[in-house]
Amino acid sequence: MPEVVIRGADGPAEHPRLVQIWRSAVDATHDFLSARDRDAIEARLASAYFPHVRLHVAELAGEAVGFAGTADGSLEMLFVDAGHRGRGIGGALLAHVLRTEAVTRVDVNEQNAEAAGFYAYSGFRVVGRSEFDGEGRPYPLLHMELAGLDPDLLLAGPRGRRLLLEFALASAEPEFSSAVFLAAAALDPEPAHTVTMCAYDAAATGFAEGAEPATTDTVGAMLADVRLAEPTAEALRSALTSATESARYWQEPDGEDLLAAAEPVRTQLRRVAVHIAASPYAQWLTASVAARRQWSIQWEDAPAVPPLTDPSSTLRDASVRLLQDEAEAAQERPEDPTAGWSGAWWSTPSHSVPSTTGELVDGTPAGLCFVEDGLGWQRAAAHAWDVPSHLHILEIDGPEVWADLCRRFPLEVTGSMRHDWFRTTGRNGRWVVPDWAQVAEHFDGVHLTPLTYLAAAGTAISVGPDTASVIAGWNPDQTFWFSPAVGFSGISVQWELHDVGEEEAWRKAPAHA
């Protein structure tokens, strides 16, 4: 796919093409707009609207395929030609104006649920509503503002700190990578192999044996001098992929996680957190479930998880099995949390219940990229799901929401989780998870925001005086669905993992594959 190029408009000479893009986009997305109003707005675009905004044009292979208009920190218009939708052009335009025009506000037609979902997914929140549009027409508007991102939340949990460390590693010279490798190996409670102590020798362009091992102080001092790269969508995706892949809830944190939590390193990681939090590409970390396309992932030859006609029954059966496992574990396993026992460690609903993620800025399903405990898949099918707008979805947008779920619908798992969760959190005490069968009586789905994943996954979340829980086994942006109203749209896309430079990236497979 050609690269999307964003540039300024070429003045009035380009207005006819922008009007064509507007008409194409509106015909495809604004079915609520009357033909009369549609024609009236089109007739005035070039003369009455374009002169009052700064226009930004998206090009593909030299062709204008989308545009945005801004004024005084407000996004006044953003349209993509209907023939080029779903290719990340709208996301690229939005990221550009967030970065270059300091956009913080946008008004969206309430009847355009897809657009409202797009902006919600990009970090905007509804702050008001008007019954009529700006010219008094009977088209309600949602007033949305950019929520912003608290950098301290990126430092709060092990996955967030790992993301920051991975981003710094991608920004730094090899000397820093060498120091991180050696310091992490020294901290790792179960190193996979003996590490020969070495340090990068820039003069010899190799490694010099016999050097002093790196320490947390060494890494912290070097991190303070790292010149941080631009936090692009690709850079953040790579860092989050690594942070997700390295999650483990059945054993002690690895050396890199321990290194990122060490005070000298954690102190310097805050600079990385502030740097990333200011990026427009990071705002989607706060996003709720998009009212746009959701995707489930079917890995290689694995069977797909179909829509359920009776998800409540599936969840009740899963709760019964979990209670049975807990009763057996309480009798058979020792109370000593350091004993060498392991078992189920995840706190997700049953995996027989369908789950989806949204799309990244370029249209790639997030579920392809961010996978805990993956098996190195090279191919996958992504299936689009229809999600009715009336569903009641619980947003887990902070650890306190998870704790409240556990208080309202507790299911005891101390016996079965004690040993695994002690190893990952260091806490000994009573453990609970949400009883998903009960949760499903109140909600049609549960969504974990990426930021909550980064801030809280793998931590002991306090539920009561001697009770805690762990978000374990979830992927960032994952939604589990408890309603039979959610189902396949009939659209499936084949994806393949490719080497792209020094990174791996998912690409759509050729149509004949």
XYZ file of C-alpha atoms in Angstrom, residues 59-427:
369
model
C -2.640 11.899 -0.784
C -2.143 8.332 -1.967
C 0.187 7.909 -4.950
C -0.289 11.585 -5.808
C -4.097 11.483 -5.642
C -6.061 13.515 -3.073
C -8.206 10.987 -1.177
C -9.178 12.838 1.993
C -8.991 16.160 3.788
C -9.423 17.823 7.167
C -10.208 21.415 8.109
C -9.219 23.056 11.407
C -9.777 26.395 13.115
C -8.664 27.590 16.554
C -7.983 24.125 17.983
C -11.210 22.642 16.616
C -11.522 19.986 13.937
C -14.255 21.393 11.722
C -14.297 18.703 9.042
C -12.650 15.396 8.156
C -13.727 13.378 5.121
C -12.259 10.427 3.224
C -13.241 9.383 -0.282
C -15.598 6.388 -0.065
C -13.375 4.299 -2.314
C -10.448 4.643 0.099
C -12.151 4.071 3.446
C -10.694 1.500 5.814
C -7.086 2.208 4.804
C -6.022 4.366 7.769
C -6.405 7.684 5.938
C -8.805 9.215 8.446
C -6.537 8.172 11.305
C -3.507 9.663 9.576
C -5.336 12.963 9.014
C -6.502 13.086 12.628
C -3.032 12.333 13.988
C -1.579 15.046 11.758
C -3.935 17.798 12.932
C -3.622 16.723 16.564
C 0.130 17.139 16.265
C 0.374 20.218 14.042
C -2.761 22.206 14.910
C -3.150 21.281 18.610
C -6.721 20.126 17.957
C -8.638 19.310 21.144
C -12.313 19.640 20.053
C -14.637 18.199 17.444
C -18.399 18.219 16.856
C -19.900 15.030 15.414
C -23.356 14.300 14.056
C -25.018 12.098 16.654
C -26.599 10.013 13.884
C -23.156 9.207 12.481
C -22.334 6.452 14.985
C -19.280 5.314 13.034
C -17.672 8.770 13.205
C -18.506 9.136 16.904
C -16.863 5.766 17.497
C -13.806 6.784 15.490
C -13.248 9.855 17.656
C -13.988 7.978 20.869
C -11.410 5.394 19.834
C -8.947 8.233 19.248
C -9.267 9.542 22.801
C -12.155 12.056 22.535
C -14.974 12.155 25.090
C -18.499 13.543 24.783
C -18.828 16.704 26.870
C -22.122 18.069 25.537
C -24.926 17.783 23.018
C -26.914 20.165 20.831
C -30.316 19.361 19.373
C -29.511 21.214 16.133
C -26.386 21.631 14.016
C -24.501 24.913 13.682
C -26.933 26.268 11.098
C -30.113 25.287 12.910
C -30.850 22.108 10.990
C -32.429 19.200 12.939
C -29.275 17.101 13.106
C -28.101 16.716 16.730
C -24.416 17.265 17.441
C -22.168 15.604 20.007
C -19.529 17.981 21.359
C -16.321 16.030 22.029
C -12.999 16.975 23.623
C -9.663 15.195 23.755
C -9.360 13.514 27.140
C -5.564 13.559 27.346
C -3.282 10.919 28.825
C -1.811 10.896 32.342
C 1.848 9.841 31.982
C 1.931 8.494 35.540
C -0.521 5.777 34.530
C 2.065 4.465 32.074
C 4.406 4.029 35.030
C 1.877 2.449 37.378
C 2.019 -1.159 36.197
C 4.590 -3.630 34.889
C 3.220 -3.700 31.338
C 3.266 0.082 31.076
C 6.825 0.288 32.387
C 7.844 -2.422 29.949
C 6.334 -0.432 27.075
C 8.374 2.607 28.140
C 11.568 0.559 28.381
C 10.977 -1.024 24.966
C 10.397 2.404 23.426
C 13.619 3.700 24.975
C 15.517 0.664 23.673
C 14.247 1.330 20.154
C 15.418 4.950 20.462
C 18.871 4.276 21.891
C 22.319 3.332 20.685
C 23.610 -0.252 21.117
C 25.517 0.628 24.303
C 22.222 1.159 26.119
C 20.764 -2.083 24.793
C 23.839 -3.927 26.027
C 23.519 -2.400 29.488
C 19.815 -3.269 29.681
C 20.513 -6.840 28.594
C 23.213 -7.366 31.216
C 21.366 -5.628 34.062
C 18.161 -7.549 33.298
C 20.059 -10.852 33.158
C 21.531 -10.143 36.577
C 18.063 -9.476 38.018
C 16.198 -12.334 36.325
C 15.141 -14.875 38.994
C 15.376 -17.746 36.503
C 17.910 -16.865 33.789
C 17.541 -19.188 30.843
C 21.282 -19.504 30.401
C 24.559 -18.227 31.782
C 25.378 -14.795 30.437
C 28.979 -13.944 29.610
C 29.563 -10.532 31.066
C 30.378 -8.139 28.265
C 29.901 -4.532 27.334
C 29.574 -2.826 24.015
C 32.879 -1.426 22.825
C 32.076 1.298 20.313
C 35.698 1.622 19.226
C 35.956 -2.071 18.392
C 32.352 -2.211 17.078
C 31.859 -5.382 19.107
C 31.643 -6.650 22.660
C 34.536 -6.543 25.094
C 34.622 -9.408 27.582
C 35.450 -8.972 31.230
C 33.718 -5.613 31.738
C 31.911 -4.800 34.952
C 28.278 -5.960 34.866
C 25.692 -3.254 34.338
C 23.534 -2.215 37.298
C 20.215 -0.448 37.716
C 22.161 2.744 38.465
C 24.128 2.315 35.242
C 20.990 1.837 33.183
C 19.229 4.771 34.866
C 22.150 7.099 34.163
C 22.354 5.996 30.533
C 18.578 6.291 30.086
C 18.721 9.924 31.166
C 20.854 10.647 28.088
C 18.839 8.668 25.532
C 17.510 10.880 22.763
C 13.943 9.702 22.412
C 12.569 8.977 18.964
C 9.315 10.383 17.606
C 6.463 8.325 19.126
C 4.894 7.342 15.824
C 2.058 4.864 15.455
C 4.551 2.217 14.326
C 6.960 2.859 17.230
C 4.199 2.681 19.842
C 2.740 -0.432 18.241
C 6.123 -2.161 18.385
C 6.663 -1.216 22.038
C 3.172 -2.343 23.070
C 3.584 -5.600 21.148
C 6.757 -6.371 23.092
C 5.183 -5.350 26.407
C 2.212 -7.635 25.779
C 4.217 -10.609 24.531
C 6.433 -10.542 27.627
C 3.558 -10.695 30.137
C 3.546 -13.755 32.391
C 1.328 -14.426 35.399
C 2.474 -17.908 36.356
C 6.021 -17.069 37.447
C 8.128 -14.235 38.774
C 8.558 -11.089 36.665
C 11.458 -11.399 34.240
C 14.628 -9.384 34.434
C 13.437 -6.597 32.148
C 10.270 -6.077 34.197
C 12.313 -5.985 37.399
C 14.769 -3.568 35.817
C 11.986 -1.218 34.703
C 10.556 -1.245 38.251
C 13.905 -0.446 39.907
C 13.930 3.102 41.264
C 16.909 4.479 39.243
C 15.342 3.250 36.002
C 11.733 3.984 36.872
C 12.642 7.591 37.710
C 14.102 8.099 34.236
C 11.242 6.257 32.551
C 8.921 9.086 33.581
C 10.581 11.262 30.931
C 9.680 8.587 28.386
C 6.106 8.485 29.724
C 5.680 12.249 29.349
C 7.125 12.065 25.840
C 4.715 9.319 24.768
C 1.673 10.805 26.525
C 2.003 13.953 24.415
C 1.792 12.005 21.161
C -1.521 12.009 19.272
C -0.900 8.352 18.474
C -1.035 7.470 22.174
C -4.510 8.891 22.762
C -6.258 5.706 21.623
C -4.897 4.024 24.784
C -7.768 5.677 26.674
C -10.423 4.793 24.115
C -13.662 3.031 24.903
C -15.133 0.363 22.627
C -15.381 1.905 19.192
C -18.852 2.128 17.730
C -17.061 1.111 14.551
C -15.864 -2.218 13.271
C -14.757 -4.856 15.750
C -12.646 -7.869 14.757
C -12.160 -11.355 16.133
C -8.982 -13.236 15.268
C -8.805 -16.832 14.084
C -5.195 -18.004 14.246
C -3.982 -20.119 11.336
C -5.912 -23.429 11.384
C -7.610 -22.896 14.753
C -11.414 -23.015 14.808
C -13.237 -19.709 14.994
C -15.200 -18.778 18.116
C -18.721 -18.355 16.725
C -21.460 -16.097 18.058
C -23.368 -17.763 20.889
C -27.114 -18.201 21.019
C -26.986 -18.626 24.804
C -23.789 -17.036 26.215
C -25.294 -16.901 29.714
C -25.430 -20.684 29.825
C -21.798 -20.917 28.696
C -20.731 -18.490 31.408
C -22.719 -20.317 34.102
C -21.065 -23.596 33.135
C -17.659 -21.916 33.315
C -18.417 -20.551 36.814
C -19.466 -24.008 37.994
C -16.215 -25.510 36.706
C -14.203 -22.751 38.349
C -15.921 -23.392 41.693
C -15.213 -27.111 41.347
C -11.558 -26.425 40.565
C -11.366 -24.085 43.555
C -12.812 -26.698 45.922
C -10.309 -29.291 44.700
C -7.396 -26.859 44.913
C -8.330 -25.834 48.461
C -8.109 -29.481 49.532
C -5.136 -30.662 47.488
C -2.751 -27.715 47.311
C -0.642 -26.395 50.183
C -1.335 -22.991 51.690
C 2.333 -22.072 51.410
C 2.307 -19.640 48.438
C 5.926 -20.490 47.603
C 5.121 -24.148 46.958
C 5.764 -25.368 43.425
C 2.160 -25.516 42.231
C 0.628 -23.983 39.138
C -2.673 -24.117 37.328
C -5.176 -21.745 35.767
C -3.896 -18.193 36.172
C -6.169 -16.121 33.925
C -9.098 -13.946 35.015
C -10.866 -13.614 31.673
C -14.369 -14.872 30.966
C -14.610 -18.282 29.314
C -12.740 -18.390 26.013
C -15.818 -20.049 24.548
C -17.334 -16.547 24.720
C -16.432 -14.458 21.659
C -14.051 -11.540 22.026
C -12.960 -8.767 19.673
C -10.694 -5.760 19.425
C -10.953 -2.566 17.414
C -8.668 -1.260 14.680
C -5.392 0.598 14.885
C -4.828 3.826 12.983
C -4.005 1.991 9.730
C -6.946 -0.400 9.947
C -5.008 -3.374 11.367
C -7.042 -5.227 14.013
C -5.395 -4.647 17.396
C -5.899 -8.315 18.245
C -3.322 -9.307 15.624
C -0.561 -7.267 17.251
C -1.141 -7.397 20.995
C -1.273 -10.988 22.207
C -0.327 -12.430 25.578
C 1.046 -15.961 25.650
C 1.046 -16.231 21.847
C 2.373 -19.169 19.849
C 4.259 -17.364 17.106
C 1.502 -17.463 14.523
C 2.357 -16.310 11.004
C -1.152 -16.234 9.503
C -4.614 -15.340 10.736
C -8.115 -14.535 9.594
C -9.830 -11.448 10.987
C -13.630 -11.603 11.112
C -15.663 -8.391 11.336
C -18.486 -8.291 13.881
C -21.637 -6.201 13.989
C -22.140 -4.541 17.360
C -25.562 -2.910 17.891
C -25.313 0.584 19.306
C -27.851 -0.051 22.085
C -25.732 -2.619 23.957
C -24.716 -1.925 27.559
C -20.935 -2.327 27.658
C -18.879 -2.009 30.832
C -15.681 -0.050 30.309
C -12.849 -1.236 32.531
C -11.102 2.119 32.287
C -9.263 1.892 35.597
C -8.340 -0.661 38.267
C -11.108 0.668 40.516
C -13.707 -0.555 37.996
C -12.223 -4.046 38.148
C -12.185 -3.920 41.954
C -15.841 -2.871 41.990
C -16.733 -5.810 39.721
C -15.023 -8.152 42.154
C -16.890 -6.648 45.120
C -20.279 -6.874 43.413
C -19.832 -10.309 41.860
C -17.023 -12.090 43.749
C -15.915 -15.604 42.957
C -13.336 -17.091 45.329
C -10.173 -18.418 43.633
C -7.637 -18.368 46.487
C -6.846 -22.063 46.334
C -6.455 -22.214 42.569
C -4.650 -18.886 42.020
C -2.606 -18.589 45.232
C 0.701 -19.911 43.955
C 0.735 -18.358 40.479
C -0.430 -14.941 41.593
C 1.961 -14.888 44.543
C 4.822 -15.433 42.130
C 3.717 -12.644 39.801
C 2.683 -10.063 42.447
C 4.506 -11.086 45.643
C 1.221 -10.867 47.568
